[in-house]
Short mmCIF file of C-alpha atoms and ligand atoms in Angstrom, two decimals:
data_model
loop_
_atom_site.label_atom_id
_atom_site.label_comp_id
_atom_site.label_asym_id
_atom_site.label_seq_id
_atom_site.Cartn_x
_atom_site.Cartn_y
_atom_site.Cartn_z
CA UNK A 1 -47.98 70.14 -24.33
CA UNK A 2 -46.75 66.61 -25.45
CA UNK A 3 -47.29 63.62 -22.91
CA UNK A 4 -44.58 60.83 -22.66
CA UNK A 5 -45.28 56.60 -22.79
CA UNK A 6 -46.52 56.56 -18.70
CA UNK A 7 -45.60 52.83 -19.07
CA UNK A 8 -42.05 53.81 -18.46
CA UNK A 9 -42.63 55.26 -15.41
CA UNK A 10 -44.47 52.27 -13.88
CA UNK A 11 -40.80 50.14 -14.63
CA UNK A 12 -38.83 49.38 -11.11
CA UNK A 13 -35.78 50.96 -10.75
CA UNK A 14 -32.79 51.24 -12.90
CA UNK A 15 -32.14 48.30 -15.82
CA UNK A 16 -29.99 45.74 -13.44
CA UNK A 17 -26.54 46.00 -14.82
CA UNK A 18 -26.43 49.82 -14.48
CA UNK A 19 -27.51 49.13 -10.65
CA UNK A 20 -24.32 46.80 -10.36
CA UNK A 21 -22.13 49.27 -12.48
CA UNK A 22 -23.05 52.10 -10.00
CA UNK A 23 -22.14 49.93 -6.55
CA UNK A 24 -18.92 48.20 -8.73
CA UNK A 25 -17.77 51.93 -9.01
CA UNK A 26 -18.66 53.84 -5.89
CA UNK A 27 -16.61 50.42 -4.11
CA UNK A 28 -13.21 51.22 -6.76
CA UNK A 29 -13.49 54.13 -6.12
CA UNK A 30 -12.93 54.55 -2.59
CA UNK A 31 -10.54 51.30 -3.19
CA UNK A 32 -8.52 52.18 -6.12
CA UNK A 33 -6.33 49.46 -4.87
CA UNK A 34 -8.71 46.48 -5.26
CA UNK A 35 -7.95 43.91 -7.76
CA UNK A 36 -11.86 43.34 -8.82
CA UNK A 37 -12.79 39.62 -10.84
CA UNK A 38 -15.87 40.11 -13.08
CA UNK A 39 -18.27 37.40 -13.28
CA UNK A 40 -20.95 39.44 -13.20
CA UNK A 41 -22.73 40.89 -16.78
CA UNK A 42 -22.79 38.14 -19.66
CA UNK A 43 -20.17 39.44 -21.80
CA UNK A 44 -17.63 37.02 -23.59
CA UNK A 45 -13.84 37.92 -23.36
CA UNK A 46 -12.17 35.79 -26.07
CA UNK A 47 -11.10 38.01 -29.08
CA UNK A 48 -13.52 37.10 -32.15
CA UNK A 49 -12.02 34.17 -34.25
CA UNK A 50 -9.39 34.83 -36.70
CA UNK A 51 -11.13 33.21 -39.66
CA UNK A 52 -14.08 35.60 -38.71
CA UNK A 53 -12.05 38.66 -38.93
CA UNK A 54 -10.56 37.48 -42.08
CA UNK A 55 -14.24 37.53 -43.63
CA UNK A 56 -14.89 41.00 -42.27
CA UNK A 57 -11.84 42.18 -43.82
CA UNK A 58 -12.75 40.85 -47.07
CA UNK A 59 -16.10 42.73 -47.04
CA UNK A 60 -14.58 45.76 -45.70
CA UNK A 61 -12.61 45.88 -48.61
CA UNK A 62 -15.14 45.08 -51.37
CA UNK A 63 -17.35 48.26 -49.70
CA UNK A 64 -14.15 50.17 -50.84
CA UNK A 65 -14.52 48.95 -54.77
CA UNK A 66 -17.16 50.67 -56.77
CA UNK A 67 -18.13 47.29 -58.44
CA UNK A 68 -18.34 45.41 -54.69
CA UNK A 69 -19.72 47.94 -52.78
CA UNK A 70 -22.91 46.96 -50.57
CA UNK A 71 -25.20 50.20 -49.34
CA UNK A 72 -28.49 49.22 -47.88
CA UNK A 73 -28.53 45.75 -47.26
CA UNK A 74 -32.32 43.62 -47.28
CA UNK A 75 -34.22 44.04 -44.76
CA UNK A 76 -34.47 40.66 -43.32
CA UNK A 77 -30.81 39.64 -44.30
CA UNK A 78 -29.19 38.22 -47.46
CA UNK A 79 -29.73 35.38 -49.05
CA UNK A 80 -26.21 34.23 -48.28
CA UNK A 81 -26.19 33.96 -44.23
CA UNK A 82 -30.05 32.94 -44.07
CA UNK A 83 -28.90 30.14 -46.31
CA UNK A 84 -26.21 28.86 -44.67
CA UNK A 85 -28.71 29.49 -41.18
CA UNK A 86 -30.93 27.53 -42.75
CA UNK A 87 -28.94 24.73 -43.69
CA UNK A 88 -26.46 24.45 -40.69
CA UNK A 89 -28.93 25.01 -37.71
CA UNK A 90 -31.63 23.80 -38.65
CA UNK A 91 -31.79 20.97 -41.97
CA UNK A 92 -28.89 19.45 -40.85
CA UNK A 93 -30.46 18.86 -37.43
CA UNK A 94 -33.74 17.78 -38.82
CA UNK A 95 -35.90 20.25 -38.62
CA UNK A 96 -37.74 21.80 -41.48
CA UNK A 97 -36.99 25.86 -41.57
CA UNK A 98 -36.53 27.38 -45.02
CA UNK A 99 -34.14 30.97 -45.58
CA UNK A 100 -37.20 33.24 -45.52
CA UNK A 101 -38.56 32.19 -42.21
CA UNK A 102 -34.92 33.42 -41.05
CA UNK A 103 -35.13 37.42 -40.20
CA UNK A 104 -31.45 38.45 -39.84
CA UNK A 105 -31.42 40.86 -36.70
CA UNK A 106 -28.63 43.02 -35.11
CA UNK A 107 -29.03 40.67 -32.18
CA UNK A 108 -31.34 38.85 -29.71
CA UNK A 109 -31.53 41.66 -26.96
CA UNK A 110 -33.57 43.78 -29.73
CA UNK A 111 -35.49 40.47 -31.26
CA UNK A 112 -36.74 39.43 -27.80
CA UNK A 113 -37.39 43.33 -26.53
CA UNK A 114 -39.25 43.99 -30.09
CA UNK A 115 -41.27 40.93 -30.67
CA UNK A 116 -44.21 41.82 -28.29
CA UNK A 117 -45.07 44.65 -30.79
CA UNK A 118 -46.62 42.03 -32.92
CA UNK A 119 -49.15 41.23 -30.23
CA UNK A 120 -52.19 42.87 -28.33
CA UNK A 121 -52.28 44.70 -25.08
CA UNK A 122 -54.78 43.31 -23.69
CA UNK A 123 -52.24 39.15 -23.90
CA UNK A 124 -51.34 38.21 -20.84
CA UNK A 125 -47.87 36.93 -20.89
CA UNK A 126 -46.32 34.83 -18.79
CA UNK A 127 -42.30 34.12 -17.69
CA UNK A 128 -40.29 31.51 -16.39
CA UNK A 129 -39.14 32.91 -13.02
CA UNK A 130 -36.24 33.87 -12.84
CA UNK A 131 -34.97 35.08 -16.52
CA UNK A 132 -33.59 38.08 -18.63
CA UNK A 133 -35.16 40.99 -17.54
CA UNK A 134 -36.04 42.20 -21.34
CA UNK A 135 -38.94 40.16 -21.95
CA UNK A 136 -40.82 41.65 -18.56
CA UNK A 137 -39.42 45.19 -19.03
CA UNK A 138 -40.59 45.77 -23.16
CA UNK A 139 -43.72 44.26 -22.13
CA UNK A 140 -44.10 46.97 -19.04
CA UNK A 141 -43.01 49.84 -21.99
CA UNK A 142 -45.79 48.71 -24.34
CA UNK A 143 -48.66 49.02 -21.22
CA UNK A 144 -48.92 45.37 -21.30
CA UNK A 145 -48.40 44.96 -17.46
CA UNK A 146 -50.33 46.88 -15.40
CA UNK A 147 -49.49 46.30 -11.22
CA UNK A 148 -46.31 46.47 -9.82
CA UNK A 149 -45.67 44.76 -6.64
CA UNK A 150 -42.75 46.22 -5.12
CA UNK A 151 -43.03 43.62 -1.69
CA UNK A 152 -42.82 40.88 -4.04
CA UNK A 153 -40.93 42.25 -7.06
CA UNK A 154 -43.22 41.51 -8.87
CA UNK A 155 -46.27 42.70 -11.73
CA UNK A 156 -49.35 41.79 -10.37
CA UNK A 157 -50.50 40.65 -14.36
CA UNK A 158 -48.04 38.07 -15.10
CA UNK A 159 -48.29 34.88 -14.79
CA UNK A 160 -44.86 34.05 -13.36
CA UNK A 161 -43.38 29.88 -13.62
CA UNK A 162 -41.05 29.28 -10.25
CA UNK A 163 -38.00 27.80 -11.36
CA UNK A 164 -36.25 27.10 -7.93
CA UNK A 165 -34.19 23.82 -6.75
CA UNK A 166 -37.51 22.55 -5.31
CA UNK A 167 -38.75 22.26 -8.88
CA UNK A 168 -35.49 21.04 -10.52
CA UNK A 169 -35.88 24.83 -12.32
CA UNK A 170 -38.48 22.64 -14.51
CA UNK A 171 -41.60 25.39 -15.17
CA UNK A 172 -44.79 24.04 -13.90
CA UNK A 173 -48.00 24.57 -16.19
CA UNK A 174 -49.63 27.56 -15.10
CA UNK A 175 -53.36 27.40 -13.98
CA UNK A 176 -54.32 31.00 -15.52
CA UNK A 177 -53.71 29.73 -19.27
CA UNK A 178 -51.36 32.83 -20.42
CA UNK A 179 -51.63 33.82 -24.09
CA UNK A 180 -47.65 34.50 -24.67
CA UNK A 181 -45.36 32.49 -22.90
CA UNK A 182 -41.20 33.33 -22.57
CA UNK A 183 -38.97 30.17 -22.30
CA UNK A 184 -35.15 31.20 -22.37
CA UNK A 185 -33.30 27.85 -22.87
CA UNK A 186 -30.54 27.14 -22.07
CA UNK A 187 -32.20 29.41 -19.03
CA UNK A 188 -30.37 32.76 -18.52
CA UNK A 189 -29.57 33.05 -15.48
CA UNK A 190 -30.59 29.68 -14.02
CA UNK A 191 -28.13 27.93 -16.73
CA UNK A 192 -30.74 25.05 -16.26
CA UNK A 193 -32.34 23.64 -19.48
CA UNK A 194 -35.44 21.29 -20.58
CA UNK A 195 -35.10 18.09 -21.85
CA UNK A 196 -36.90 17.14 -25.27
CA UNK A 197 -40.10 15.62 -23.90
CA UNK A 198 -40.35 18.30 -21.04
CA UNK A 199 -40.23 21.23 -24.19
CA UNK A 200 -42.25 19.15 -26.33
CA UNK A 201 -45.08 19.19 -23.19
CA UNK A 202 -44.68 23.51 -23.71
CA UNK A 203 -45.21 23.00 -27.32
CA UNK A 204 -48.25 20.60 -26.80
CA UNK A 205 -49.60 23.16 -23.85
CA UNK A 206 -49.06 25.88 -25.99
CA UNK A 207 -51.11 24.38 -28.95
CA UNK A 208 -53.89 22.99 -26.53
CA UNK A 209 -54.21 26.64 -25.45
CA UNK A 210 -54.12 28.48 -28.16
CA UNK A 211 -50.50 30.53 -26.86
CA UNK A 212 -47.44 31.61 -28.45
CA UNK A 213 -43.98 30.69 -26.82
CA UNK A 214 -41.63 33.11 -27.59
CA UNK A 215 -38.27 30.91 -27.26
CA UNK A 216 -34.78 32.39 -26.58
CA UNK A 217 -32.11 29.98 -27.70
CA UNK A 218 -29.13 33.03 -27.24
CA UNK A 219 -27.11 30.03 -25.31
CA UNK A 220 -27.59 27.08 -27.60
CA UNK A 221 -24.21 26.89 -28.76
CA UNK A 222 -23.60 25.50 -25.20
CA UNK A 223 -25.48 22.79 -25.38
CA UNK A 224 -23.49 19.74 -24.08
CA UNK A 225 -26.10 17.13 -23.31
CA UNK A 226 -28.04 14.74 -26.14
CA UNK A 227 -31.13 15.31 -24.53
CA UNK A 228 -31.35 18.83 -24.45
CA UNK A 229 -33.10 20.37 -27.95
CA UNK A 230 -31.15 22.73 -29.51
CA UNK A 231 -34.16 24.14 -31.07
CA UNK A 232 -37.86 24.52 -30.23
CA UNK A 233 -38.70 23.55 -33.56
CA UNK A 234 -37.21 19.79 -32.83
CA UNK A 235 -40.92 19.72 -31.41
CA UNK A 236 -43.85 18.20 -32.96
CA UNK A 237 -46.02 20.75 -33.88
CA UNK A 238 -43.99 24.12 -32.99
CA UNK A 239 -43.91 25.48 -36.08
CA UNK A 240 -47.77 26.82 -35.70
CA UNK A 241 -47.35 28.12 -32.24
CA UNK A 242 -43.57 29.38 -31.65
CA UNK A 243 -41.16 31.87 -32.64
CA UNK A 244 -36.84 31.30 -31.72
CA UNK A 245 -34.73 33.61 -31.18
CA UNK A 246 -31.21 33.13 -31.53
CA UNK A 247 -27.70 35.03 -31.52
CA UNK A 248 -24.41 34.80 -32.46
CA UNK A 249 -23.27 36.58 -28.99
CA UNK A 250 -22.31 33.87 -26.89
CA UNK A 251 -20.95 31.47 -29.87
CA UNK A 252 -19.04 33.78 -32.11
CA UNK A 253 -18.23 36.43 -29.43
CA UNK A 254 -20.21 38.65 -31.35
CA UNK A 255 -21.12 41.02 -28.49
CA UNK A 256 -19.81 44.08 -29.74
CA UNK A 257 -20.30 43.48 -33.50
CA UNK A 258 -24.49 42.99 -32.73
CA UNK A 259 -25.82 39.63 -35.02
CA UNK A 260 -29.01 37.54 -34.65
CA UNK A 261 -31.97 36.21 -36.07
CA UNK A 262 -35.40 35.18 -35.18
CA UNK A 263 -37.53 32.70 -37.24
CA UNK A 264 -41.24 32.95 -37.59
CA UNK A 265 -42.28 29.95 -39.27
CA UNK A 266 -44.54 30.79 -41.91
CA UNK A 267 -46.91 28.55 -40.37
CA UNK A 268 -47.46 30.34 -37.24
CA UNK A 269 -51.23 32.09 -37.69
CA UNK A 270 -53.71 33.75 -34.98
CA UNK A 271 -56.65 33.01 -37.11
CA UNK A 272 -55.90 34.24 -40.76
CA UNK A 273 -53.30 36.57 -39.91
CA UNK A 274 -49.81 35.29 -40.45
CA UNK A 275 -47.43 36.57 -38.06
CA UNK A 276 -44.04 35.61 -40.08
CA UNK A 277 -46.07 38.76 -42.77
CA UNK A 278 -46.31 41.06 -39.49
CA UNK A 279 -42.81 40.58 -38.27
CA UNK A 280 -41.64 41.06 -42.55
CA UNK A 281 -43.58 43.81 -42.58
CA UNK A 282 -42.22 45.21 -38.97
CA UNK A 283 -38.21 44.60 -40.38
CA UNK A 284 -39.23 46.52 -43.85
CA UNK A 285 -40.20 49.41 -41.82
CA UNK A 286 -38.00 49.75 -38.66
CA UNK A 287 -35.14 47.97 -39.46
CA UNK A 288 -32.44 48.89 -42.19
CA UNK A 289 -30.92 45.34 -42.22
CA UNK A 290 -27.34 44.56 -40.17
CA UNK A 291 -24.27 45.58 -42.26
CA UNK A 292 -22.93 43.96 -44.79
CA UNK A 293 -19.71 43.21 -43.30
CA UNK A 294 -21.42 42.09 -40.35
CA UNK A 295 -23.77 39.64 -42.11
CA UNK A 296 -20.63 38.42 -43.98
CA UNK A 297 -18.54 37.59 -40.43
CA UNK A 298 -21.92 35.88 -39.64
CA UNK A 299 -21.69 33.85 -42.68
CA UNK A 300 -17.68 32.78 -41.93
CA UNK A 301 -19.62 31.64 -38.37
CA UNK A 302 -20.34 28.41 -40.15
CA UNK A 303 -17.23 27.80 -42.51
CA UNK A 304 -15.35 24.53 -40.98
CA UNK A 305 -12.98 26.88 -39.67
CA UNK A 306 -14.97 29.05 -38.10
CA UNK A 307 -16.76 26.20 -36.73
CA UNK A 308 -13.51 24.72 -35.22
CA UNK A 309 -12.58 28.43 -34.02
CA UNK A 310 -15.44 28.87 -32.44
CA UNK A 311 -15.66 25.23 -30.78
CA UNK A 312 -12.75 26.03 -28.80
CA UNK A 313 -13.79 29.17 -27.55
CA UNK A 314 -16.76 27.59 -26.19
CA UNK A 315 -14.29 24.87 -24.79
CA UNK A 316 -12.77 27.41 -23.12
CA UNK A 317 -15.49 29.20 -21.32
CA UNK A 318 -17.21 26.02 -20.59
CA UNK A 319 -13.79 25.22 -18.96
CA UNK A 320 -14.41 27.83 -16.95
CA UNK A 321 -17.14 26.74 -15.82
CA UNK A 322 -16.02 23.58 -14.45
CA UNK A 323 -14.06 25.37 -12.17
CA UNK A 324 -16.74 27.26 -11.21
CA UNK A 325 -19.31 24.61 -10.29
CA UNK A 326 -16.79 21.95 -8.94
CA UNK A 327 -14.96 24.42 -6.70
CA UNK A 328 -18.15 25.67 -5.17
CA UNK A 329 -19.62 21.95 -5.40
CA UNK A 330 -16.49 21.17 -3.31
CA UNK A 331 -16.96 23.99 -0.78
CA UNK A 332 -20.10 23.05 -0.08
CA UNK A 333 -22.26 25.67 -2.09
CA UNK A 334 -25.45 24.48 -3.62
CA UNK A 335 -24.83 24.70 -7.40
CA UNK A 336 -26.53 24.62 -10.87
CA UNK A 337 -26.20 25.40 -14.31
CA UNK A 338 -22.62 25.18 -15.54
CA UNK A 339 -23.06 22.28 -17.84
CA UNK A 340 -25.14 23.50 -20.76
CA UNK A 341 -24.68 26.80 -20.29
CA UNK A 342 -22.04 29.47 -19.59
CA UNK A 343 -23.89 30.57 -16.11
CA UNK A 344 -23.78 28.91 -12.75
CA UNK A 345 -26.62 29.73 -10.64
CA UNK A 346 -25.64 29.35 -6.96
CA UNK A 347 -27.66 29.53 -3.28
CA UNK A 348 -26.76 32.05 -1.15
CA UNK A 349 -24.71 31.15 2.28
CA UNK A 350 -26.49 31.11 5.09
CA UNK A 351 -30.34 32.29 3.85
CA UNK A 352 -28.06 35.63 2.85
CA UNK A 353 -30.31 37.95 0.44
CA UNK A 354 -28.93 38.41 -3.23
CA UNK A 355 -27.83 41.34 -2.98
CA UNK A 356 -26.35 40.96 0.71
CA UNK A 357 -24.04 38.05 -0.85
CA UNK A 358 -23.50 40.94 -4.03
CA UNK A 359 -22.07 43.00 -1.45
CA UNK A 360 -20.48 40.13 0.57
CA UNK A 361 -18.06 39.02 -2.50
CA UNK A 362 -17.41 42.48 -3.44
CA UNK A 363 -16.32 43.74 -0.54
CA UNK A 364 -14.21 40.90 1.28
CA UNK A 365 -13.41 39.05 -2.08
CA UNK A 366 -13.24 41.75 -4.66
CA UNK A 367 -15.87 39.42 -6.83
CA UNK A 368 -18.44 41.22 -8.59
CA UNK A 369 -21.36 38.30 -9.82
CA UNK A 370 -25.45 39.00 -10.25
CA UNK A 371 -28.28 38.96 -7.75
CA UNK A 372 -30.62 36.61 -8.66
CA UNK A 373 -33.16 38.86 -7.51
CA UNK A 374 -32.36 40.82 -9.76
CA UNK A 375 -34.00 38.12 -12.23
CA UNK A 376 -37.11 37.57 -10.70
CA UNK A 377 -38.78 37.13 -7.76
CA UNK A 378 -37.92 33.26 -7.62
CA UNK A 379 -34.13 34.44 -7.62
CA UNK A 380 -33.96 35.70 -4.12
CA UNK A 381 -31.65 34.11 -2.53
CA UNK A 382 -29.64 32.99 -5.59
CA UNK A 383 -26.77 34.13 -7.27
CA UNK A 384 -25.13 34.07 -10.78
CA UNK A 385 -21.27 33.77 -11.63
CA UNK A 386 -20.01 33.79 -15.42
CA UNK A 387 -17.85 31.80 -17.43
CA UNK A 388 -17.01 34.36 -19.95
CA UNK A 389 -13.77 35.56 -17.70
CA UNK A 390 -10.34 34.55 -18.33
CA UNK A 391 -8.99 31.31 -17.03
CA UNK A 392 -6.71 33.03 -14.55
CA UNK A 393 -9.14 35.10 -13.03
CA UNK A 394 -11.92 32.84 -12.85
CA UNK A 395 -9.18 30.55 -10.87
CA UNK A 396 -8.30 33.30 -9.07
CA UNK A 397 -12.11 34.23 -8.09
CA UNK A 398 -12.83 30.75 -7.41
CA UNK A 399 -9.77 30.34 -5.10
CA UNK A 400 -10.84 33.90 -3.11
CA UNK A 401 -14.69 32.74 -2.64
CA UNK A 402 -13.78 28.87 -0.86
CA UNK A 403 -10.83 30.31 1.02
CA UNK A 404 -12.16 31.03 4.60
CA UNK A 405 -15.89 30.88 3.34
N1 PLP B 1 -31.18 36.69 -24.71
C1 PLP B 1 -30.62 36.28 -23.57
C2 PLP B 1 -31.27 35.20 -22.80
C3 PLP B 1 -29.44 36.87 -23.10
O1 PLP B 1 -28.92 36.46 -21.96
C4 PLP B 1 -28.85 37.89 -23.85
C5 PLP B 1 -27.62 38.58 -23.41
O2 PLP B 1 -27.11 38.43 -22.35
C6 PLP B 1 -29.45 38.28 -25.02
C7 PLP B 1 -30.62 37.67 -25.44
C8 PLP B 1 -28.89 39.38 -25.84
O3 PLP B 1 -28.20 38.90 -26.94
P1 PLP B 1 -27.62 39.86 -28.06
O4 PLP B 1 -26.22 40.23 -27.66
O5 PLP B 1 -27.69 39.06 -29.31
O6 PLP B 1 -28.49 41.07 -28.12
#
């Protein structure tokens, strides 16, 4: 008789945006009627960019020519989009990262849920408090968690960095030295960031230690501030003890098409054993490489049209998010984020739980946003709204949550 992975059963719960999908339905459905805003899950909105779609045209014509056909493509991406990676996010910034320390993913959510494999069991990792639920949940799948704490929501073998107001949602260093440490900046959901010194003080922990930060960038594209590093690798010394993660999600609207990349400096060694030569050798055997036509809309990303195109997009949702924060600001909410990132992280009314204010805005405002619970236990009590809606409706949400609040 086969046995299943027990890990899974140890995992709280359903994944959080099925839990929201289920009360969002059972609520329209016994009030077809209601005209429901969504600010909750992170998708964009905004059709992809017409100089984008031009480029996936292109390729989907050459696969239809014998001579320009493209079946499997490499296994960590062609030469042509971790070139132009290499050069426009990185060398032109400064930093140092060459094409084949670029592994061309089909997008961040699989990067940062996959990445663990290249480490042991028996690492203890360690999370900023609140953040993206992946990082915890692949590490609970590959038995790397043991304890679940349902009083606290919480694994008993994590080290878990607060990020609350009290803190300025700046991580303190943790006492129990973790050996692989998440950072998700700009922060999902907290849409709080790190300045350069306060990263560069991870990077220098890190080192001291003997750790691995795992660094999620999926929001860097949002980036507004000059003090705020749009890479981890702007850091002294991060090239031997990190790994970024990036998408093209949340700046090219790629949501639905599925893009990304992760670079593993070549530098980055536990002993002898070079981890960019695990995660190669990982790709060559699980992954088949993302499309060709895909990789080529990737590639019209950085074109100076693209660029402009997708510029204004960004413009647009981070629009949005003025609204957001100012009309709360103005209504006396307690408000983050909003300024270097596409989330505003709000506290509840009134000491209301997460998911009481959930049910709060869906049912007298026809809002539907995220418990912050949901990210962590440090997110009780706090709440995330989107800017990825439309102008109108995020107007129109904004206008329904101050009136009579
Ligand atoms: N990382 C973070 C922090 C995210 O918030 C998300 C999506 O919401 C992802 C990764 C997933 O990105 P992708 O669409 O590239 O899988």
């Amino acid at each position: 008789m086969y046995t299943v992975n027990f890990n899974y059963s140890k995992l709280p719960g359903s994944y959080l945006f099925s839990d929201i999908a289920k009360r969002v339905a059972a609520y329209k459905e016994a009030n077809p009627e209601a005209k429901v805003i969504r600010l909750g899950i992170g998708d964009v909105t905004l059709p992809i960019a017409p100089s984008i779609i031009k480029a996936m045209h292109k390729a989907v014509d050459e696969m239809g020519e014998a001579e320009s056909f493209h079946g499997y493509a490499p296994d960590l991406g062609y030469g042509f989009l971790r070139d132009v990676i290499s050069e426009h996010d990185y060398k032109e910034r400064g930093v140092d990262i060459e094409p084949d320390e670029i592994f061309v993913s089909d997008g961040a959510k699989s990067d940062s849920g996959n990445i663990q494999e290249l480490f042991g069991t028996e690492n203890v990792i360690s999370v900023t408090d609140p953040v993206y639920p992946v990082y915890v949940d692949s590490n609970v799948m590959a038995g790397r968690c043991g304890t679940y704490i349902p009083s606290q929501q919480k694994w008993s073998d994590i080290v878990y960095l607060p990020c609350t107001a009290e803190n300025g949602f700046v991580p303190e260093y943790p006492k129990e030295v973790p050996d692989i440490i998440y950072l998700c900046l700009p922060n999902n959901p907290t849409g709080t960031t790190l300045t350069k010194d306060q990263l560069q003080g991870w990077v220098d922990y890190a080192a001291k230690n003997g750790a691995v930060i795992i660094y999620d960038a999926a929001y860097e594209a949002y980036i507004s501030e000059d003090e705020v590093p749009h890479s981890i690798f702007e850091c002294e010394g991060a090239k031997s003890c990190a790994i970024e993660i990036r998408s093209f999600s949340k700046n090219a609207g790629f949501t639905g098409v599925r893009l990304g990349f992760t670079v593993v400096p070549k530098e980055l060694k536990c002993g002898n054993t070079s981890l960019h030569d695990m995660w190669a050798r990982r790709h060559g055997t699980k992954f088949n490489g993302a499309p060709y036509i895909i990789q080529r809309a990737g590639e019209a990303v950085y074109s100076p049209e693209g660029q402009k195109e997708i510029r204004e997009q960004i413009a647009y949702y981070m629009e949005n998010a003025k609204v957001i924060r100012e009309g709360l600001q103005e209504a006396g909410y307690d408000v983050y984020g909003g300024v270097n990132a596409p989330y505003i992280w709000l506290k509840t009314p009134k000491d209301m739980t997460s998911w009481d204010f959930f049910d709060y805005l869906l049912k007298e405002k026809n809002i539907v946003g995220t418990p912050g619970s949901g990210f962590g236990p440090s997110g009780e009590g706090y709440f995330r709204l989107t800017a990825f809606g439309t102008h109108e409706d995020t107007k129109e949400a904004i206008s329904r949550i101050t009136k009579n609040s």
